[in-house]
Amino acid sequence: MTAIRGARERARSEITEAIKAEARKQLAAEGAAKLSLRAVARELGMASSALYRYFPSRDDLLTALIVDAYNAVGEAAERATTGLRGPDAARPVARWTAICTAVRDWALAHPHEYALIYGSPVPGYRAPRTTTEPAARVGLALIGVVRDAHTAGALKEPAQPLPDAVVGDALALGAELGVELPGAVLARLVGAWAQLFGLLSFELFGQFNRVIEARTEFFEQAVLELARSVGLSTPR
Amino acid sequence: MTAIRGARERARSEITEAIKAEARKQLAAEGAAKLSLRAVARELGMASSALYRYFPSRDDLLTALIVDAYNAVGEAAERATTGLRGPDAARPVARWTAICTAVRDWALAHPHEYALIYGSPVPGYRAPRTTTEPAARVGLALIGVVRDAHTAGALKEPAQPLPDAVVGDALALGAELGVELPGAVLARLVGAWAQLFGLLSFELFGQFNRVIEARTEFFEQAVLELARSVGLSTPR
DNA sequence: CAAAAACGAGAGCAGTGCTCTTGCTTTGGT
DNA sequence: ACCAAAGCAAGAGCACTGCTCTCGTTTTTG
């Protein structure tokens, strides 16, 4: 139904995409704060008022960029595991680090888009329903690795006990996602997920300046530690 | 010399402080993006151009707020350990968690100021030299706990080996700070420091919505895990 | 006491997000 | 095939922003 729906709809989606592309360009050049609708329109050779037919407000444009960015990291994370060949394709730790480094590579390549989604929320407050699903993709990729390790019997459950409230949240989350994992593992998984982006944010936002120079080695080491914390056994 | 240096200088510092106070008020109400110099001047009953005698640009005002915010968290972190009484005052893990929860409490009480310093960098790029020292205070407080535990012989060094480059960075950092700690411990300390703010950012920026409800328990659990990762032995 | 520096206020510039009105083009029902 | 309805682009305009410049006034300083 969407194939031959008239020239107008095709033009609309093309222009919408062109606007987003130009906005992404300005985002990469100057950051979200300096992204200007008028400048986008100017660059596209259209009146600024015409742009409002496609995005009712600046925040809506940003939201669209946010969704795209979440999908871009999410896809990078998902592709990281499917691209593994040889024995690494089955080793949980290798899959785990592949995802984490893919996310880091994406972040280093698109720092302003990273800042858009994992930095401070730009407008008053956002998070329309449409962002929550793409936002979960990286987390789901990580969960997938641990789930597979669990079903393969390669998961070492942590001994340390957790508060009931935390385990309860974790089990509720597992039920919602339809994932069969011990509460303690899921809880640590959420923690590792947050800590992964803590490392990335510190690196990207400059907190590691004059502190850590061997960023890649440091990151991979920390990621191995995170894998261990969720029960994936490290080699050697 | 600064005491009775004329009424003008006193007025100047008073007005400077009033500007920052009003700016902080607007920051808390609307966020950094909507902070407007003109609105601050209006609220203070002065011409907007007069404000430029005190802060040469909007970014300079923001930088001043950033420095203040870093000092505020830093002070909260430092005060957390000195306020401990009884046996907890000597237990490293108790001091560690006290610092972390103090930082979290400050962040929850001042979310927009937290976003200002640990969210995405707002202008093109900032980090004038004046911000780096206050920015280090929380990290130094954490290092202090581990250093004390080390000299008291209560530190369990991690067995896992680290890449040479990482250990090298860590030792250089330790030398610069004048702190005697094994490279592996220092490296893990930096990681824990970054991960702490990863947890806080995810909580404050809404990534835990519909994921974790028992935020406090979750945080304290994660913080205990971080303490363990740097070699502080958990009780029981 | 006079020169110099600091200060406050106003006007003004270029830029922004967003709205409203005015014409034009494509679409879809009869 | 026609014609109303809907979608669209453009321009003018409003209220706001950061920032600069000028012009009197006040305070400090030599």
PDB file of C-alpha atoms in Angstrom, chain A residues 114-215:
ATOM      1  CA  TYR A 114      25.709   9.820  21.393  1.00  0.00           C
ATOM      2  CA  ALA A 115      25.437  12.941  23.505  1.00  0.00           C
ATOM      3  CA  LEU A 116      21.923  13.425  22.221  1.00  0.00           C
ATOM      4  CA  ILE A 117      20.721  10.101  23.566  1.00  0.00           C
ATOM      5  CA  TYR A 118      22.983   9.405  26.537  1.00  0.00           C
ATOM      6  CA  GLY A 119      23.783  12.939  27.621  1.00  0.00           C
ATOM      7  CA  SER A 120      21.469  15.265  29.454  1.00  0.00           C
ATOM      8  CA  PRO A 121      17.913  15.361  28.160  1.00  0.00           C
ATOM      9  CA  VAL A 122      17.810  18.520  26.022  1.00  0.00           C
ATOM     10  CA  PRO A 123      14.258  19.908  26.253  1.00  0.00           C
ATOM     11  CA  GLY A 124      12.203  20.158  29.416  1.00  0.00           C
ATOM     12  CA  TYR A 125      11.591  16.468  29.301  1.00  0.00           C
ATOM     13  CA  ARG A 126      11.059  14.078  26.452  1.00  0.00           C
ATOM     14  CA  ALA A 127      10.846  10.320  26.222  1.00  0.00           C
ATOM     15  CA  PRO A 128       7.769   9.919  24.083  1.00  0.00           C
ATOM     16  CA  ARG A 129       6.668   6.314  23.866  1.00  0.00           C
ATOM     17  CA  THR A 130       8.342   5.909  20.503  1.00  0.00           C
ATOM     18  CA  THR A 131      11.828   6.226  21.952  1.00  0.00           C
ATOM     19  CA  THR A 132      11.617   3.543  24.595  1.00  0.00           C
ATOM     20  CA  GLU A 133      11.677   0.580  22.270  1.00  0.00           C
ATOM     21  CA  PRO A 134      14.716   1.621  20.187  1.00  0.00           C
ATOM     22  CA  ALA A 135      16.436   2.668  23.421  1.00  0.00           C
ATOM     23  CA  ALA A 136      16.257  -0.887  24.674  1.00  0.00           C
ATOM     24  CA  ARG A 137      18.042  -2.526  21.758  1.00  0.00           C
ATOM     25  CA  VAL A 138      21.585  -2.396  23.146  1.00  0.00           C
ATOM     26  CA  GLY A 139      20.397  -3.729  26.457  1.00  0.00           C
ATOM     27  CA  LEU A 140      18.502  -6.522  24.731  1.00  0.00           C
ATOM     28  CA  ALA A 141      21.568  -7.489  22.759  1.00  0.00           C
ATOM     29  CA  LEU A 142      23.528  -7.851  25.971  1.00  0.00           C
ATOM     30  CA  ILE A 143      20.737  -9.824  27.567  1.00  0.00           C
ATOM     31  CA  GLY A 144      20.704 -12.121  24.571  1.00  0.00           C
ATOM     32  CA  VAL A 145      24.315 -13.096  25.109  1.00  0.00           C
ATOM     33  CA  VAL A 146      23.748 -13.924  28.750  1.00  0.00           C
ATOM     34  CA  ARG A 147      20.539 -15.797  27.973  1.00  0.00           C
ATOM     35  CA  ASP A 148      22.321 -17.953  25.442  1.00  0.00           C
ATOM     36  CA  ALA A 149      25.130 -18.631  27.881  1.00  0.00           C
ATOM     37  CA  HIS A 150      22.546 -19.580  30.466  1.00  0.00           C
ATOM     38  CA  THR A 151      20.735 -22.072  28.276  1.00  0.00           C
ATOM     39  CA  ALA A 152      24.118 -23.494  27.275  1.00  0.00           C
ATOM     40  CA  GLY A 153      24.947 -23.971  30.939  1.00  0.00           C
ATOM     41  CA  ALA A 154      27.941 -21.668  30.649  1.00  0.00           C
ATOM     42  CA  LEU A 155      26.727 -19.144  33.171  1.00  0.00           C
ATOM     43  CA  LYS A 156      28.286 -18.896  36.596  1.00  0.00           C
ATOM     44  CA  GLU A 157      25.640 -17.486  38.905  1.00  0.00           C
ATOM     45  CA  PRO A 158      26.935 -14.959  41.407  1.00  0.00           C
ATOM     46  CA  ALA A 159      27.001 -16.083  44.987  1.00  0.00           C
ATOM     47  CA  GLN A 160      26.480 -12.721  46.639  1.00  0.00           C
ATOM     48  CA  PRO A 161      22.850 -12.335  47.706  1.00  0.00           C
ATOM     49  CA  LEU A 162      20.783  -9.356  46.554  1.00  0.00           C
ATOM     50  CA  PRO A 163      18.030  -7.395  48.304  1.00  0.00           C
ATOM     51  CA  ASP A 164      14.569  -8.767  47.639  1.00  0.00           C
ATOM     52  CA  ALA A 165      13.333  -5.531  46.081  1.00  0.00           C
ATOM     53  CA  VAL A 166      16.091  -5.617  43.516  1.00  0.00           C
ATOM     54  CA  VAL A 167      15.503  -9.258  42.662  1.00  0.00           C
ATOM     55  CA  GLY A 168      11.804  -8.504  42.390  1.00  0.00           C
ATOM     56  CA  ASP A 169      12.391  -5.713  39.896  1.00  0.00           C
ATOM     57  CA  ALA A 170      14.743  -7.921  37.937  1.00  0.00           C
ATOM     58  CA  LEU A 171      12.256 -10.787  37.766  1.00  0.00           C
ATOM     59  CA  ALA A 172       9.495  -8.424  36.680  1.00  0.00           C
ATOM     60  CA  LEU A 173      11.753  -7.139  33.954  1.00  0.00           C
ATOM     61  CA  GLY A 174      12.596 -10.671  32.884  1.00  0.00           C
ATOM     62  CA  ALA A 175       8.935 -11.575  32.729  1.00  0.00           C
ATOM     63  CA  GLU A 176       8.145  -8.501  30.661  1.00  0.00           C
ATOM     64  CA  LEU A 177      10.898  -9.340  28.219  1.00  0.00           C
ATOM     65  CA  GLY A 178      10.071 -13.036  28.201  1.00  0.00           C
ATOM     66  CA  VAL A 179      13.568 -13.969  29.249  1.00  0.00           C
ATOM     67  CA  GLU A 180      14.367 -16.853  31.560  1.00  0.00           C
ATOM     68  CA  LEU A 181      17.217 -15.727  33.772  1.00  0.00           C
ATOM     69  CA  PRO A 182      17.869 -15.734  37.514  1.00  0.00           C
ATOM     70  CA  GLY A 183      16.953 -12.462  39.186  1.00  0.00           C
ATOM     71  CA  ALA A 184      20.463 -11.909  40.460  1.00  0.00           C
ATOM     72  CA  VAL A 185      21.886 -12.221  36.961  1.00  0.00           C
ATOM     73  CA  LEU A 186      19.350  -9.856  35.451  1.00  0.00           C
ATOM     74  CA  ALA A 187      19.945  -7.292  38.160  1.00  0.00           C
ATOM     75  CA  ARG A 188      23.679  -7.366  37.572  1.00  0.00           C
ATOM     76  CA  LEU A 189      22.998  -7.149  33.867  1.00  0.00           C
ATOM     77  CA  VAL A 190      21.135  -3.910  34.310  1.00  0.00           C
ATOM     78  CA  GLY A 191      24.003  -2.603  36.397  1.00  0.00           C
ATOM     79  CA  ALA A 192      26.556  -3.604  33.802  1.00  0.00           C
ATOM     80  CA  TRP A 193      24.455  -1.947  31.110  1.00  0.00           C
ATOM     81  CA  ALA A 194      24.444   1.341  32.981  1.00  0.00           C
ATOM     82  CA  GLN A 195      28.124   1.091  33.802  1.00  0.00           C
ATOM     83  CA  LEU A 196      29.021   0.465  30.183  1.00  0.00           C
ATOM     84  CA  PHE A 197      27.564   3.822  29.255  1.00  0.00           C
ATOM     85  CA  GLY A 198      29.198   5.422  32.253  1.00  0.00           C
ATOM     86  CA  LEU A 199      32.556   4.445  30.844  1.00  0.00           C
ATOM     87  CA  LEU A 200      31.604   5.701  27.400  1.00  0.00           C
ATOM     88  CA  SER A 201      30.222   8.988  28.654  1.00  0.00           C
ATOM     89  CA  PHE A 202      33.323   9.708  30.689  1.00  0.00           C
ATOM     90  CA  GLU A 203      35.501   8.974  27.714  1.00  0.00           C
ATOM     91  CA  LEU A 204      33.437  11.003  25.272  1.00  0.00           C
ATOM     92  CA  PHE A 205      32.686  13.915  27.545  1.00  0.00           C
ATOM     93  CA  GLY A 206      36.302  14.428  28.446  1.00  0.00           C
ATOM     94  CA  GLN A 207      36.456  13.211  32.032  1.00  0.00           C
ATOM     95  CA  PHE A 208      39.308  10.888  31.126  1.00  0.00           C
ATOM     96  CA  ASN A 209      41.452  13.715  29.764  1.00  0.00           C
ATOM     97  CA  ARG A 210      44.802  13.621  31.510  1.00  0.00           C
ATOM     98  CA  VAL A 211      43.634  10.571  33.421  1.00  0.00           C
ATOM     99  CA  ILE A 212      43.549   7.653  31.021  1.00  0.00           C
ATOM    100  CA  GLU A 213      45.399   7.661  27.746  1.00  0.00           C
ATOM    101  CA  ALA A 214      45.170   4.004  26.710  1.00  0.00           C
ATOM    102  CA  ARG A 215      41.426   4.334  26.305  1.00  0.00           C
TER     103      ARG A 215
END
